[in-house]
Amino acid sequence: MSGEELLKIKELKVHYYTAKGIVKAVDNVSLELRKNQFLSIVGESGCGKSTLAHAIPRLVRPPGKIVSGNIFFENKDLLSLSDEDIRKIRGHRIGFVFQDPFTSLDPLERVGDQISEVLIEHLKIEKKDAKERAMELLNEVGLTEDRYNYYPHQLSGGQRQRVAIAIAIALRPSLLIADEPTTALDVMVQSMIMDLLQSLIKKGMSIFFITHDIALASERSDEIAIMYAGKIVEQGQTSRIIAEPMHPYTQGLMAATPDIWERKNVTSIPGNPPDLANPPKGCRFHERCRFAMEICKEKEPPLISLKGRKVACWLYSDENGRDN
Amino acid sequence: MKLWKYILIRVLLVIPTLLVLLSVVFIVLRMIGDPITAMVGMKAPPNVIASLREEAGLNKPLYEQYIDYLYNLFTGNFGTTMAVDHRPVLDVIMDRFPATLELTIAAFIVSVLIGMLTGIMGGWKRGKLDASVRIYSIVSYALFIPWFGLLLQLVFGVYLRILPTGGMADAGLAPPRYTGIYVLDSLIAGNLDMFISSLKHLILPALTLGIVLSGVYTRLLRNNMIDILGQEFILAYRARGISDSKILLHSIKNAFIPVLTMMGLQFAILLTGAILTETTFSWPGLGTMIVERIQYTDYTAVQGAVVFFAIFVAIVNVIVDIIYAFLDPRISY
Amino acid sequence: MKPASHGLFSRLISRLSKRFAGWRTAFMISGLSIVLSFIFIAIAAPILTPYDPTKGSYNVLLPPSAEHPLGTDSLGRDLLSRILYGTRTILIILALSTALSISIGLPIGLISGFYKGALDRVLSFVMDSIYAFPSLLLAIVIALMLGPSPLNTAISIAFVYVPTYFRMIRGQTLSIKSQLFVEAAIASGTRTRTILIKHIMPNLLPTLVVIFSINAADTILTEAGLSFLGYSVVPPTPDWGYDLYMGRYYLLSGYWWLSFFPGLMVVLLSLGFALIGEALGDIYNPRK
Ligand SMILES: Nc1ncnc2c1ncn2[C@@H]1O[C@H](COP(=O)(O)OP(=O)(O)OP(=O)(O)O)[C@@H](O)[C@H]1O
Ligand SMILES: [Mg+2]
């Protein structure tokens, strides 16, 4: 895949400082996203997907904190920007869509005004012009202009999520982060919203898509990163990973996905994800892994390049980091 | 429109509320004991008590009294005072009511301003400031109005001598009566001296009552602010690059709506406080009127004033509910 | 790594300490110590002061001195003694009125919340209406009709707080009733009385404690207000609100202590309960 680099995350660590201890929700994650690319982050609940997504525009709230690493976006180091400068990037260069459209819109403001507000904030334009532009945006996401005066509670879940997307793309950001934008919606609405997101790629946006549904990710994205317990365990071109999942966790995720065309047996991964305040030594997946070896309990596997992807598993590398 | 239907229903609901309140007043004033004996005291000669009972209409059977009572009230007949002036009770009430209104409105403004300011600061900033805000809300809640009022009188009236300690205006500076609200009347009369005099007299009572009541708003707003600021749509605002000052405004709006529902109930507390404040500052309102008329054994006047309070409370609650319905788009009618 | 703590007791302590973290602990401790000191004062009043609180003397309006730490009032009575004995008056009225409001508010709240239906709607409506009425005015009128005495004052105050208890108990009963274990008991045909007494009542206790502490702060202020207006106990019974009222006439002449100290006691005792209420309210309602 070609294309210019848009976002580069380097060795990012995000920790939550809780009464139970330090939760390493994102632990040494490195990722890249090119222009016009659709990247999916896939993982079970609690593996740190949202934390990773929030960290990019520096939205992590206490007790969470970005501990170390770099985030380069459009040639700027986001972590070293002033609060004011990062605020100008949020909503303007980076759009964000939240999981639950019921809670991510202000219940007391008309949805149209919420779109206008972000336009006025960044472009300093007149209210009248903002309103006009907001109506166009409503059309663009498949809503009629009369919805401008509706309050969030007067819209359906899918309509609300369309509004949230309209706000996120109002300023033509180059990056759209979507944190499980369809999880709260039913299947039909889900696929319409996904179509809408995919159409944005053609308009010059890149999409950083979070999901727990590997099937959804494989249908829609160019690239997939599998996340487990705060780490990326496998990452690469979607077609390659789906054709030949290498990490046992990826294999497990795929086996756990029902497929209505092939009548295969769905098998879930045994056990539960580890407590991130107290992660196991070695490979974090070893307690649930059927291929677990001695070394898995002792040493963390490095992320190595192999067969057109990156994978972190001792099955494919020896202790010296060489490929087997 | 649905909203109008809601308002209509809400207005109609006043009738049963009033009926309950008026019945409670009736039960308390006529069935617990003999009101005349209670007011005159046991030592009064029997013939005096008998004639007073006659005058107050207490000699009829109870159910007849009840029907008379409701009938008279719904036709706006509050009776005639039994002592001192023998005027229509409603006239006496209307003489005093503006003073109570002036005090309660001023105190209400003070309490909401202080409550919002402290509550919003505490919820927005947290930390040390928040701790002092919490302490403020508890301490102001525990303040005893007469004591706090006397403290203010002592400091500003006796030691500093900058504010008067009682009454509504200095001698000779009482404005001509248009509305009965001195601050307003002096403005209508266009007399600055009168205006300053009435304002000076209003400051201490309004501060006393206002500060004591502000703690409830402080507490509510602080808790609501913290609640709202933790919600996802605030994070969503930040993700859109909206500036902190605008986010603050949005969160205040959201935090304030639930406070509005409390204001109707809060109003009863405001009136309770007004009775004590009026007595502390010799403020000639309805509260002091009740206390005076009890001393004169003026049964009809006392009953009239209590009933008036009930009607007043019921109406204010309707108004608050209607304002709420207008302001909160989510309300289901 | 911390060693895992075993045993019910240590777990309880660690849970409590977590719940009482920070300001809540401070509120709870200061509130409890205030209230407990007042209870101590009420009991130990005769030991704490040599004077009879109701007996006058010719030493009128003395400022605070070694002999009379808080001075004397207009009848030459030792103000400290009056204040210390006044603690008894207000605490007795508080106890009586609370017992009365609970013994009325609890059963009707319970029945209303448990059976629902028309009775519940009527009761709720009546209670809400009374709740919206200025409490002190209601208490004044009842106290006036009943005549002055500690019991009568307690009755008039109790009447005012019945709706508060009713509302909370009713709401709690509704939510407890919808919990699984109660639904199971109802489904298995357990007798209603057994369900009310064995399943619902014990779970109401925490709510009762919280309402009590918040209400107590209010009750203190209402009693003091009643006696300030002259509708509580008969003089010369020592009573803070009444003493404050009497002292008010001398305030402008500079005899500030007459009103200051009785009022201060009202505020402190009310503050004590308010602090406990704030701490408890936080615990049972951990909505941050
Ligand atoms: N505010 C917080 N305080 C403490 N721990 C937190 C906080 N937010 C998240 N965590 C912890 O960080 C880890 C990662 O959480 P995160 O929300 O990023 O997971 P996720 O992959 O998005 O899960 P989900 O699919 O449920 O949304 C979890 O173990 C969670 O318990
Ligand atoms: Mg998430």
PDB file of C-alpha atoms in Angstrom, chain B residues 91-179:
ATOM      1  CA  ASP B  91     -57.124  44.247  52.767  1.00  0.00           C
ATOM      2  CA  VAL B  92     -54.896  43.749  55.778  1.00  0.00           C
ATOM      3  CA  ILE B  93     -53.064  40.934  54.000  1.00  0.00           C
ATOM      4  CA  MET B  94     -52.614  43.031  50.882  1.00  0.00           C
ATOM      5  CA  ASP B  95     -51.143  45.811  53.014  1.00  0.00           C
ATOM      6  CA  ARG B  96     -48.464  43.452  54.240  1.00  0.00           C
ATOM      7  CA  PHE B  97     -47.928  41.121  51.311  1.00  0.00           C
ATOM      8  CA  PRO B  98     -45.777  43.465  49.166  1.00  0.00           C
ATOM      9  CA  ALA B  99     -43.213  43.733  51.962  1.00  0.00           C
ATOM     10  CA  THR B 100     -42.927  39.938  52.131  1.00  0.00           C
ATOM     11  CA  LEU B 101     -42.701  39.780  48.355  1.00  0.00           C
ATOM     12  CA  GLU B 102     -39.924  42.381  48.310  1.00  0.00           C
ATOM     13  CA  LEU B 103     -37.949  40.507  50.938  1.00  0.00           C
ATOM     14  CA  THR B 104     -38.401  37.062  49.414  1.00  0.00           C
ATOM     15  CA  ILE B 105     -37.583  38.150  45.878  1.00  0.00           C
ATOM     16  CA  ALA B 106     -34.440  39.954  47.022  1.00  0.00           C
ATOM     17  CA  ALA B 107     -33.396  36.984  49.163  1.00  0.00           C
ATOM     18  CA  PHE B 108     -34.155  34.601  46.324  1.00  0.00           C
ATOM     19  CA  ILE B 109     -31.883  36.552  43.991  1.00  0.00           C
ATOM     20  CA  VAL B 110     -29.125  36.630  46.596  1.00  0.00           C
ATOM     21  CA  SER B 111     -29.395  32.909  47.290  1.00  0.00           C
ATOM     22  CA  VAL B 112     -29.420  31.870  43.643  1.00  0.00           C
ATOM     23  CA  LEU B 113     -26.513  34.156  42.765  1.00  0.00           C
ATOM     24  CA  ILE B 114     -24.343  32.995  45.649  1.00  0.00           C
ATOM     25  CA  GLY B 115     -25.437  29.398  45.267  1.00  0.00           C
ATOM     26  CA  MET B 116     -24.693  29.314  41.559  1.00  0.00           C
ATOM     27  CA  LEU B 117     -21.380  31.065  41.889  1.00  0.00           C
ATOM     28  CA  THR B 118     -20.050  28.855  44.676  1.00  0.00           C
ATOM     29  CA  GLY B 119     -21.581  25.635  43.370  1.00  0.00           C
ATOM     30  CA  ILE B 120     -20.262  26.136  39.859  1.00  0.00           C
ATOM     31  CA  MET B 121     -16.793  27.050  41.083  1.00  0.00           C
ATOM     32  CA  GLY B 122     -16.679  24.039  43.384  1.00  0.00           C
ATOM     33  CA  GLY B 123     -17.839  21.641  40.709  1.00  0.00           C
ATOM     34  CA  TRP B 124     -15.623  23.058  37.974  1.00  0.00           C
ATOM     35  CA  LYS B 125     -12.385  23.477  39.868  1.00  0.00           C
ATOM     36  CA  ARG B 126     -12.582  20.757  42.529  1.00  0.00           C
ATOM     37  CA  GLY B 127      -9.608  20.464  44.900  1.00  0.00           C
ATOM     38  CA  LYS B 128      -9.199  22.863  47.819  1.00  0.00           C
ATOM     39  CA  LEU B 129     -11.727  25.324  46.481  1.00  0.00           C
ATOM     40  CA  ASP B 130     -14.284  22.547  46.266  1.00  0.00           C
ATOM     41  CA  ALA B 131     -13.677  21.592  49.885  1.00  0.00           C
ATOM     42  CA  SER B 132     -14.365  25.121  51.057  1.00  0.00           C
ATOM     43  CA  VAL B 133     -17.457  25.238  48.883  1.00  0.00           C
ATOM     44  CA  ARG B 134     -18.737  22.058  50.517  1.00  0.00           C
ATOM     45  CA  ILE B 135     -18.083  23.451  53.959  1.00  0.00           C
ATOM     46  CA  TYR B 136     -19.823  26.673  52.996  1.00  0.00           C
ATOM     47  CA  SER B 137     -22.920  24.777  51.910  1.00  0.00           C
ATOM     48  CA  ILE B 138     -23.112  22.844  55.175  1.00  0.00           C
ATOM     49  CA  VAL B 139     -22.458  25.809  57.448  1.00  0.00           C
ATOM     50  CA  SER B 140     -24.891  28.126  55.693  1.00  0.00           C
ATOM     51  CA  TYR B 141     -27.524  25.413  55.882  1.00  0.00           C
ATOM     52  CA  ALA B 142     -27.040  25.141  59.645  1.00  0.00           C
ATOM     53  CA  LEU B 143     -27.216  28.907  60.240  1.00  0.00           C
ATOM     54  CA  PHE B 144     -30.090  30.020  62.450  1.00  0.00           C
ATOM     55  CA  ILE B 145     -31.714  33.004  60.772  1.00  0.00           C
ATOM     56  CA  PRO B 146     -32.399  35.157  63.887  1.00  0.00           C
ATOM     57  CA  TRP B 147     -28.873  34.590  65.130  1.00  0.00           C
ATOM     58  CA  PHE B 148     -27.221  35.304  61.814  1.00  0.00           C
ATOM     59  CA  GLY B 149     -29.448  38.343  61.349  1.00  0.00           C
ATOM     60  CA  LEU B 150     -28.525  39.691  64.779  1.00  0.00           C
ATOM     61  CA  LEU B 151     -24.836  39.171  64.020  1.00  0.00           C
ATOM     62  CA  LEU B 152     -25.177  41.233  60.865  1.00  0.00           C
ATOM     63  CA  GLN B 153     -27.119  43.873  62.797  1.00  0.00           C
ATOM     64  CA  LEU B 154     -24.386  43.954  65.417  1.00  0.00           C
ATOM     65  CA  VAL B 155     -21.594  44.325  62.884  1.00  0.00           C
ATOM     66  CA  PHE B 156     -23.170  46.641  60.295  1.00  0.00           C
ATOM     67  CA  GLY B 157     -25.685  48.439  62.473  1.00  0.00           C
ATOM     68  CA  VAL B 158     -24.142  48.753  65.913  1.00  0.00           C
ATOM     69  CA  TYR B 159     -20.377  48.746  65.327  1.00  0.00           C
ATOM     70  CA  LEU B 160     -19.908  49.998  61.774  1.00  0.00           C
ATOM     71  CA  ARG B 161     -23.114  52.030  61.753  1.00  0.00           C
ATOM     72  CA  ILE B 162     -23.490  51.837  58.000  1.00  0.00           C
ATOM     73  CA  LEU B 163     -26.782  49.978  57.667  1.00  0.00           C
ATOM     74  CA  PRO B 164     -30.091  50.218  59.539  1.00  0.00           C
ATOM     75  CA  THR B 165     -31.109  47.292  61.743  1.00  0.00           C
ATOM     76  CA  GLY B 166     -34.864  47.244  61.208  1.00  0.00           C
ATOM     77  CA  GLY B 167     -37.877  48.527  59.318  1.00  0.00           C
ATOM     78  CA  MET B 168     -38.262  49.246  55.625  1.00  0.00           C
ATOM     79  CA  ALA B 169     -37.319  52.927  55.393  1.00  0.00           C
ATOM     80  CA  ASP B 170     -36.083  55.839  57.515  1.00  0.00           C
ATOM     81  CA  ALA B 171     -38.679  58.107  59.096  1.00  0.00           C
ATOM     82  CA  GLY B 172     -40.072  60.497  56.487  1.00  0.00           C
ATOM     83  CA  LEU B 173     -38.525  58.555  53.633  1.00  0.00           C
ATOM     84  CA  ALA B 174     -41.250  55.974  53.109  1.00  0.00           C
ATOM     85  CA  PRO B 175     -42.258  56.220  49.442  1.00  0.00           C
ATOM     86  CA  PRO B 176     -45.856  56.864  48.386  1.00  0.00           C
ATOM     87  CA  ARG B 177     -47.681  53.593  47.915  1.00  0.00           C
ATOM     88  CA  TYR B 178     -48.048  52.306  44.363  1.00  0.00           C
ATOM     89  CA  THR B 179     -47.123  48.645  44.593  1.00  0.00           C
TER      90      THR B 179
END
